[in-house]
XYZ file of C-alpha atoms in Angstrom:
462
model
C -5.906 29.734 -57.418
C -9.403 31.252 -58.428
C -9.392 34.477 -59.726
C -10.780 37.440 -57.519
C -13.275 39.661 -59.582
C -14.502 42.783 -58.338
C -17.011 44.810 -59.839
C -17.323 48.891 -58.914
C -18.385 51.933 -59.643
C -16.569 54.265 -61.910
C -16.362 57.681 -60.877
C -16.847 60.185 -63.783
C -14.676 63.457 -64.528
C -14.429 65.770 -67.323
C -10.722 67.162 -67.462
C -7.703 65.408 -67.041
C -4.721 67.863 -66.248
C -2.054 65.134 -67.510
C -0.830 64.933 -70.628
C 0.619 61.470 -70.559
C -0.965 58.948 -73.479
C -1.445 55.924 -71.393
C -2.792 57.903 -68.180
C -5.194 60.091 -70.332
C -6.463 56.856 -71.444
C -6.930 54.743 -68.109
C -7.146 57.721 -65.950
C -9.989 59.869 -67.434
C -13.153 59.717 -68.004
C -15.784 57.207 -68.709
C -16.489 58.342 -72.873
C -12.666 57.161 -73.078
C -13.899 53.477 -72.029
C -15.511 52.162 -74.998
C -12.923 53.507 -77.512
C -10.175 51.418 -79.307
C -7.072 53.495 -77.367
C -3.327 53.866 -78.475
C -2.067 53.449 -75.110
C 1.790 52.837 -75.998
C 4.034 55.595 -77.876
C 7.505 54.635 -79.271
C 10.375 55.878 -77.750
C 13.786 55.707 -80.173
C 17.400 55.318 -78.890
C 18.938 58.551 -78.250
C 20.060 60.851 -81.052
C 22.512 62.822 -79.096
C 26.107 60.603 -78.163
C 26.117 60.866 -74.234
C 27.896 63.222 -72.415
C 31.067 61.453 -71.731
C 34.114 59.968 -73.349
C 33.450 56.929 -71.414
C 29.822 56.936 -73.543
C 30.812 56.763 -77.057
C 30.978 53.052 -77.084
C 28.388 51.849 -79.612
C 26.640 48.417 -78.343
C 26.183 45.461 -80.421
C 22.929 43.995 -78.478
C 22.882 39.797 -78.751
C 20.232 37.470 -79.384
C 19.257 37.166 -75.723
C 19.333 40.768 -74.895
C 16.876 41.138 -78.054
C 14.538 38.601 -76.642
C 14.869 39.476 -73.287
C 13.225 43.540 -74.519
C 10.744 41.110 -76.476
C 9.981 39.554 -73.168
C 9.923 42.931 -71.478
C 7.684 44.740 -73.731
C 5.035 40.920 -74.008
C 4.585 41.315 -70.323
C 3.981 45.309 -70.252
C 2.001 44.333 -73.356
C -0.344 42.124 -71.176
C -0.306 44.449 -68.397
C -1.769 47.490 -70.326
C -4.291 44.726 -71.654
C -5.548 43.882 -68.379
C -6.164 47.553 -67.382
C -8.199 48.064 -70.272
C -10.642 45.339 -69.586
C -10.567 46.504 -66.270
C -11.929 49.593 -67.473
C -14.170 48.235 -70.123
C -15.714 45.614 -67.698
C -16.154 48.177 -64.789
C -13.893 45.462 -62.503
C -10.694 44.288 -61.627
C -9.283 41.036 -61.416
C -6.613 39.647 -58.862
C -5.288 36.515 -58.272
C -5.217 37.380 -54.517
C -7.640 38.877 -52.334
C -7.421 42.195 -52.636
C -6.933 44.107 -48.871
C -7.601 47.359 -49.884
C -10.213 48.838 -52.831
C -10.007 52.445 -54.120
C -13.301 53.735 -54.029
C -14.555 57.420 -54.251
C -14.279 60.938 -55.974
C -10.721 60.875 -54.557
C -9.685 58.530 -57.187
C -9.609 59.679 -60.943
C -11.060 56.297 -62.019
C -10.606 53.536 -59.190
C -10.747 50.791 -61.204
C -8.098 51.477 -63.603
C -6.314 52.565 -60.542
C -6.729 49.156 -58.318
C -5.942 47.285 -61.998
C -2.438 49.375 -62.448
C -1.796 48.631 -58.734
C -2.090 44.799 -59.179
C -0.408 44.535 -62.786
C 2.858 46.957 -60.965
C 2.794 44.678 -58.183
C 2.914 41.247 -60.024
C 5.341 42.437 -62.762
C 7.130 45.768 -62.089
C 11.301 45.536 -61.669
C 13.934 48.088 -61.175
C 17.387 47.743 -61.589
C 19.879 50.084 -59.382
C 23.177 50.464 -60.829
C 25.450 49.017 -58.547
C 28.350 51.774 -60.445
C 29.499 54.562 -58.430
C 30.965 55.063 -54.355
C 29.611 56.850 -51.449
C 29.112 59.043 -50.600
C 28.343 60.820 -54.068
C 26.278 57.758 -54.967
C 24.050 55.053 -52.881
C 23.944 57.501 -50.087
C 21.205 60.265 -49.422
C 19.682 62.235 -46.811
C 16.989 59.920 -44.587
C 15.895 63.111 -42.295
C 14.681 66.396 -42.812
C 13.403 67.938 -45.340
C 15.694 65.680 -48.309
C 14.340 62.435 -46.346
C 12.425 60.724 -49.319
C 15.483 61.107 -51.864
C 17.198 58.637 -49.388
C 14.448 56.449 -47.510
C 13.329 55.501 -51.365
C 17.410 54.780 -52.170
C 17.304 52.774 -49.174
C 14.256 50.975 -49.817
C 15.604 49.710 -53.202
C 18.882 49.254 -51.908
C 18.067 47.260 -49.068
C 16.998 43.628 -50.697
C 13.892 43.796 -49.274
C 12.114 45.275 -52.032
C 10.445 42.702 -54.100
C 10.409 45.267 -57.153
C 13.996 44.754 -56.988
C 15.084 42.676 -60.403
C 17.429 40.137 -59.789
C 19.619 41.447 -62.612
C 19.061 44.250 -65.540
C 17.537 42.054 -68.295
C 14.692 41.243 -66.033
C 13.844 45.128 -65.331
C 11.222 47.442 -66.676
C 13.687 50.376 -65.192
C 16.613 51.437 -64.166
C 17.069 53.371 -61.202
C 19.889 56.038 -61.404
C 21.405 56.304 -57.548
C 23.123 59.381 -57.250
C 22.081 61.895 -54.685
C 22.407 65.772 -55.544
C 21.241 66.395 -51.684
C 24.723 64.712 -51.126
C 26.437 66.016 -54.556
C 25.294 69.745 -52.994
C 26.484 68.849 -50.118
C 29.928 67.455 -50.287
C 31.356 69.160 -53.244
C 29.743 72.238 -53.474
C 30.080 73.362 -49.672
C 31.353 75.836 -47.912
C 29.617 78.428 -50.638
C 31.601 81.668 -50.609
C 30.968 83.149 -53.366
C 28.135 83.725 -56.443
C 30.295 81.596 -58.552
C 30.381 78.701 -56.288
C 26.612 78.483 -57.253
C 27.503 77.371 -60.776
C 26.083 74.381 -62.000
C 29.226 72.643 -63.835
C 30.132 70.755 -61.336
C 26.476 68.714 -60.620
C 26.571 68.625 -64.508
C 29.981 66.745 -65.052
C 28.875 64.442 -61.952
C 25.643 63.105 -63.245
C 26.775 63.682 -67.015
C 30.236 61.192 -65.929
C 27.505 58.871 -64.283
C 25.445 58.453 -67.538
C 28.425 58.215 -69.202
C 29.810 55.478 -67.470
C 26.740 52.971 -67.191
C 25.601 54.188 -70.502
C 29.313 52.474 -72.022
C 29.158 49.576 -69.655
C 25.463 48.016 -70.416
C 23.140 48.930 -73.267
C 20.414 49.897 -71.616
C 20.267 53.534 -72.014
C 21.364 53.629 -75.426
C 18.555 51.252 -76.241
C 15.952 53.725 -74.637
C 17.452 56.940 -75.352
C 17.223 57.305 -71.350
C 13.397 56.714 -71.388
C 13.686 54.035 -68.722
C 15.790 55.262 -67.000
C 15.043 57.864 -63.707
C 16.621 59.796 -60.865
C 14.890 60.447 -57.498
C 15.472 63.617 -55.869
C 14.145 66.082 -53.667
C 17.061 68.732 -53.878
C 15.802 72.031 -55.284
C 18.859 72.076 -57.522
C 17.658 68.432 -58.817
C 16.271 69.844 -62.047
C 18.932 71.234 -63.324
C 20.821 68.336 -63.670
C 19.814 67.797 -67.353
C 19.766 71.660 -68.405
C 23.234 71.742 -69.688
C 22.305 68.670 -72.468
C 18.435 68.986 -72.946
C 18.372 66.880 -76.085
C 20.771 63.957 -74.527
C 18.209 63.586 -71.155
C 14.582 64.566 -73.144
C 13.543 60.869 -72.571
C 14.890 60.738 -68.884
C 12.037 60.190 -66.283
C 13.208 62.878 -63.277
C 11.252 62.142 -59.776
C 11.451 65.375 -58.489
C 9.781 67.368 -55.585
C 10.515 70.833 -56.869
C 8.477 69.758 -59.576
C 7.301 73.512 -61.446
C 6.418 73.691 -64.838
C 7.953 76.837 -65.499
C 11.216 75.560 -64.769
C 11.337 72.809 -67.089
C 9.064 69.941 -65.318
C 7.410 68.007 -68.166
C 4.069 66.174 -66.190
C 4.082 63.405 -69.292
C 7.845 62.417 -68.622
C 8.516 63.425 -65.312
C 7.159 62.464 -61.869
C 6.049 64.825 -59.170
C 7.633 63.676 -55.068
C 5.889 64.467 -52.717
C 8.342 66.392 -49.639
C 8.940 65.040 -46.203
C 10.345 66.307 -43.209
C 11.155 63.894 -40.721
C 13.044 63.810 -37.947
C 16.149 62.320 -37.144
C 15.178 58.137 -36.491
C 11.564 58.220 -37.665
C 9.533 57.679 -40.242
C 6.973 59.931 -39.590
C 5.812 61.909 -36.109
C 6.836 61.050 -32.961
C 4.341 59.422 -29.824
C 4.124 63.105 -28.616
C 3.586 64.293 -32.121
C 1.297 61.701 -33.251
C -1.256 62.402 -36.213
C -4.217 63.935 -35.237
C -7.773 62.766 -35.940
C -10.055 65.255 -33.873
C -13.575 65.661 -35.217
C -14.444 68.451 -37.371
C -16.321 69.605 -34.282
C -12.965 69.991 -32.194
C -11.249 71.768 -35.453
C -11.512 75.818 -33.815
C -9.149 77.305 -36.149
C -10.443 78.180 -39.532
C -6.804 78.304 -41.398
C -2.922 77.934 -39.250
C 0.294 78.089 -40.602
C 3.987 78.502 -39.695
C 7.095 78.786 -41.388
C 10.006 80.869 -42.905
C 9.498 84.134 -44.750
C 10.863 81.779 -48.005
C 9.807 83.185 -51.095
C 7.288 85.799 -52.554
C 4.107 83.846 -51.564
C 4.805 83.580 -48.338
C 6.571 87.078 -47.708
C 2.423 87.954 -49.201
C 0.685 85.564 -47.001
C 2.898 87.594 -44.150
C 1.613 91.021 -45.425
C -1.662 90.094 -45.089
C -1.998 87.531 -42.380
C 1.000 87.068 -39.938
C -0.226 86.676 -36.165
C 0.804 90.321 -34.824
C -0.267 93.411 -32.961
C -2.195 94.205 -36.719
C -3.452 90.929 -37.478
C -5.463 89.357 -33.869
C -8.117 87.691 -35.679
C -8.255 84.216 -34.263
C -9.794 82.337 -37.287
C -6.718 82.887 -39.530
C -3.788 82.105 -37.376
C -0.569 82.888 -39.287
C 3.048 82.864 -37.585
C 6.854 82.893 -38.756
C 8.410 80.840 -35.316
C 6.371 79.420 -33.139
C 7.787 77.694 -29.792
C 8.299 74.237 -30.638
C 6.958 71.324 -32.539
C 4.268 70.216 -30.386
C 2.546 73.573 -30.518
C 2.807 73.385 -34.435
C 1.526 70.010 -34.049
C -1.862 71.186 -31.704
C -2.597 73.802 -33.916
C -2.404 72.173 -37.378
C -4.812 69.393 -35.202
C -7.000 72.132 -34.168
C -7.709 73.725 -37.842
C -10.576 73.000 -40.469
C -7.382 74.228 -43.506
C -3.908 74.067 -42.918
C -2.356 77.028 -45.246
C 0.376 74.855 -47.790
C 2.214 78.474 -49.294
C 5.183 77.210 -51.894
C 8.321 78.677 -50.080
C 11.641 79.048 -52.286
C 10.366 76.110 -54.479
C 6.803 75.032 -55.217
C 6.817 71.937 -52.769
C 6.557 72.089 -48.755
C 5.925 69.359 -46.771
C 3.050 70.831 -44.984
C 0.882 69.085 -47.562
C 1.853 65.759 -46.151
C 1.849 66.951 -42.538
C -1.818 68.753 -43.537
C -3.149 65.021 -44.826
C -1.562 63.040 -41.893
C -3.561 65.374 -39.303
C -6.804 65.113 -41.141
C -6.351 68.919 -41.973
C -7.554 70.023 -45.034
C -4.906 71.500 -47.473
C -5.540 74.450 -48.921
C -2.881 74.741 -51.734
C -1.543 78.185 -52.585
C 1.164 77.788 -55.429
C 1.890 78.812 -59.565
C 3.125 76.357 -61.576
C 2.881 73.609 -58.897
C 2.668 69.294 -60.771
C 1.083 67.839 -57.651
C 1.946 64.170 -56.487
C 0.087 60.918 -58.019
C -2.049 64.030 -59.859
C -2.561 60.879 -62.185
C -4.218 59.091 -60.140
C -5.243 61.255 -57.598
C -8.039 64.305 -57.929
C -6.563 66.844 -55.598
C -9.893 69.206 -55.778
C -11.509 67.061 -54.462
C -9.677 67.149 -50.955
C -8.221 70.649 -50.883
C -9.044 73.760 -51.798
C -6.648 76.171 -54.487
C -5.755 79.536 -53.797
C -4.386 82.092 -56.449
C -1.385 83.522 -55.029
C -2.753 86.953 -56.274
C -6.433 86.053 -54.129
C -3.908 85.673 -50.661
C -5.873 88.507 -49.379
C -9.468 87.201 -49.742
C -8.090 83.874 -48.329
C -10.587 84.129 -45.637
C -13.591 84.642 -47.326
C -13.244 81.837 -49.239
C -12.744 79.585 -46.970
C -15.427 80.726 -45.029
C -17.602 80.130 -48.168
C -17.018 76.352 -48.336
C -20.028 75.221 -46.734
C -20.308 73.304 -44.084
C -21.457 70.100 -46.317
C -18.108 70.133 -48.565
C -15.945 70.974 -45.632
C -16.718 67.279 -44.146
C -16.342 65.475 -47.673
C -13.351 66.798 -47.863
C -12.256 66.277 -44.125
C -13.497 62.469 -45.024
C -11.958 62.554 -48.300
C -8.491 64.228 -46.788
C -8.823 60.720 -44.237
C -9.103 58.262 -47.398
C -6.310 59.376 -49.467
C -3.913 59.333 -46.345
C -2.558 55.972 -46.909
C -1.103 57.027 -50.327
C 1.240 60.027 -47.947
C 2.183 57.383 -45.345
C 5.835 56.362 -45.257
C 6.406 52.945 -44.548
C 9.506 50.573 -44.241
C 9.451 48.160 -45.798
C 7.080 49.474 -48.147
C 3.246 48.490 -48.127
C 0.834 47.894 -50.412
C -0.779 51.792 -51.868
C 1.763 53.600 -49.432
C 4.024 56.637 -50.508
C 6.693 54.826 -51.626
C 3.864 52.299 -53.492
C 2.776 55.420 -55.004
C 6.394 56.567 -56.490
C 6.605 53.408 -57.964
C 3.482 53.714 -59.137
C 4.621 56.725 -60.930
C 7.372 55.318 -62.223
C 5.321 52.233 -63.439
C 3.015 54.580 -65.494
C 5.429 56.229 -67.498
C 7.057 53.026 -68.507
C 3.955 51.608 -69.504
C 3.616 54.709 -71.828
C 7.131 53.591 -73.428
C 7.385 51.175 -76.197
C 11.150 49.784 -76.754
């Protein structure tokens, strides 16, 4: 089959907010190109004996398990080769026509982007432990607001996934399925007390887990955990490792709540972005449907609505809630509104839908914002962002300081007209990358997880 070459443009930046080796180098900008780059760091078995009795068991690795982390580490080898050329060359190469190209100032570098992309796709598999019983483990939420933690367990779960490895020598990762939506949920409830908040229990769970696969295979002994991730969009989730910091430093943790000031680590972990959907769909319903009215039909300047949750939104409140005090019809602030289809009308009415972190620094409106061709306007501290390696957020929202909530209106009247429609464009072009699908397609949400995932193992060295 002949090989598809591509050439493009290469959009230039000058900061890369990612500390991750391999992403600094394929992600950033172009003076990075023509330099000989260490794109691989070694990652050592763990130091620290896991958690659990069941974990002791040292693991005497065979002849084929060795060559089968040779063979592993060859093809990752090959892939990280084939990115830098990409980026050297200024094109990609695909042995299959290509149906979508990233193009644009949305896009850190596209090329090394569209490269990853077709290197993940042709090589990338993840094991799921097949260990544990429902509803503890292989079950999670597919609705509401913990709806990715289980429509990406499903996804892998399902057989449909062709990332799925056909057994654990052939994968790059190893996926971790235990939910702490449903850990919360069915061992922690009813909570009647402060001390029922305690932590133990999640610990012993996931820390019994580890323990348990960790005796059974050598995988994570081999890694020290640095292949091996959890998914979850719990705002407990990070915890889960803060009882044994040492034993889980390697482990990659997908997590929505992901704040920096609460332990997320941007060069091992991976940010996810938060859903809310409703009960039986993947995204909003016929009467709900995303909205793509011209900037010219956008009357709002800035809408939100939701819970009093947390200090940045008990501010945004103070200064802009939709009351007797506040009538000003640009800024259009509320706690309840009627019901979802008003919500709906209004976020597809607005220039900037307001995206306030409520207890935890994620909110779905981001996602809702995108999907209705509404402009985010991001008002968080200490907030990783989604795909952030990948993906240049400033250039289709707009950041708020928390302590600015007050001015919030004159700056967004001072975008000018001119970057208010790139960014309404811009907001349009990176949608595909927030779009649940099932099965997953190509540069989709879920395509974007793994995508994630994919980076950070290419930055591991076995």
């Amino acid at each position: 089959m002949a090989v598809v070459e591509q050439k493009m443009s290469c959009h230039v930046l000058t900061l890369v907010p990612i500390f991750l080796l391999l992403v600094y180098a394929l992600f950033a900008v172009s003076p990075f190109i023509d330099r000989k780059l260490s794109v691989t760091k070694s990652s050592t078995a763990a130091e620290a004996a896991p958690p659990s009795a069941a974990a002791g068991v040292t693991v005497l690795y065979s002849r084929r398990n060795a060559s089968g982390v040779e063979r592993i580490e060859e093809e990752l080898a090959r892939a990280r080769a084939a990115i830098r050329e990409a980026i050297r060359s200024r094109s990609y190469r695909s042995y299959k026509e290509e149906g979508f190209v990233p193009r644009g100032a949305v896009y850190r570098n596209p090329i090394a982007f569209q490269q990853s992309h077709i290197e993940m796709v042709k090589r990338f598999k993840v094991w799921t432990y097949k260990e544990g019983e429902r509803p503890l483990v292989h079950r999670a939420p597919m609705n509401n607001i913990y709806s990715i933690e289980g429509q990406f367990l499903d996804e892998m779960e399902s057989g449909k996934s062709p990332f799925r490895a056909r057994t654990p020598d052939e994968a790059h990762v190893f996926y971790l399925p235990f939910s702490v939506a449903s850990i919360i949920h069915f061992i922690y409830q009813p909570i009647l007390s402060k001390k029922d908040y305690d932590r133990g229990r999640l610990h012993r769970i996931v820390d019994d887990y580890v323990g348990v696969v960790a005796g059974k295979y050598p995988y994570w002994n081999r890694s020290g955990g640095a292949d091996h991730f959890m998914v979850s969009c719990h705002d407990w989730a990070p915890e889960v490792s803060t009882a044994n910091p040492k034993f889980y430093s390697k482990f990659i943790r997908v997590l929505c709540n992901a704040n920096t000031s609460e332990g997320f680590r941007p060069n091992r972990d991976a940010s996810l972005p938060e859903l809310y959907l409703q009960y039986g769909q993947l995204g909003p319903t016929p009467t709900q449907s995303r909205s793509d009215h011209p900037p010219s039909n956008r009357t709002i300047l800035a809408f939100f609505s939701g819970g009093a949750h947390g200090y940045i939104r008990r501010l945004l409140f103070e200064h802009w809630k939709k009351d007797n005090d506040n009538s000003d019809p640009q800024v259009q602030v509320f706690e309840h509104l009627p019901n979802r289809a008003i919500y709906t009308a209004k976020m597809g009415s607005s220039k900037f839908c307001l995206c306030p972190s409520g207890y935890e620094v994620a909110s779905p409106r981001i996602v809702e914002a995108i999907n209705h061709g509404c402009v985010p306007v991001l008002i968080s501290a200490n907030y990783s962002l989604p795909f952030a390696e990948v993906l240049d957020w400033s250039e289709f929202t707009v950041s708020v300081p928390v302590e600015r909530i007050g001015e919030l209106k004159e700056i967004l009247e001072g975008v000018s007209e001119e970057r208010y429609l790139e960014m309404y464009e811009r907001v349009k072009r990176v949608r595909r990358h927030f779009v649940l699908n099932r099965p997953a397609k190509a540069y989709d949400l879920l395509h974007m997880v793994l995508h994630s995932l994919w980076l950070r193992r290419l930055n591991v060295r076995l």
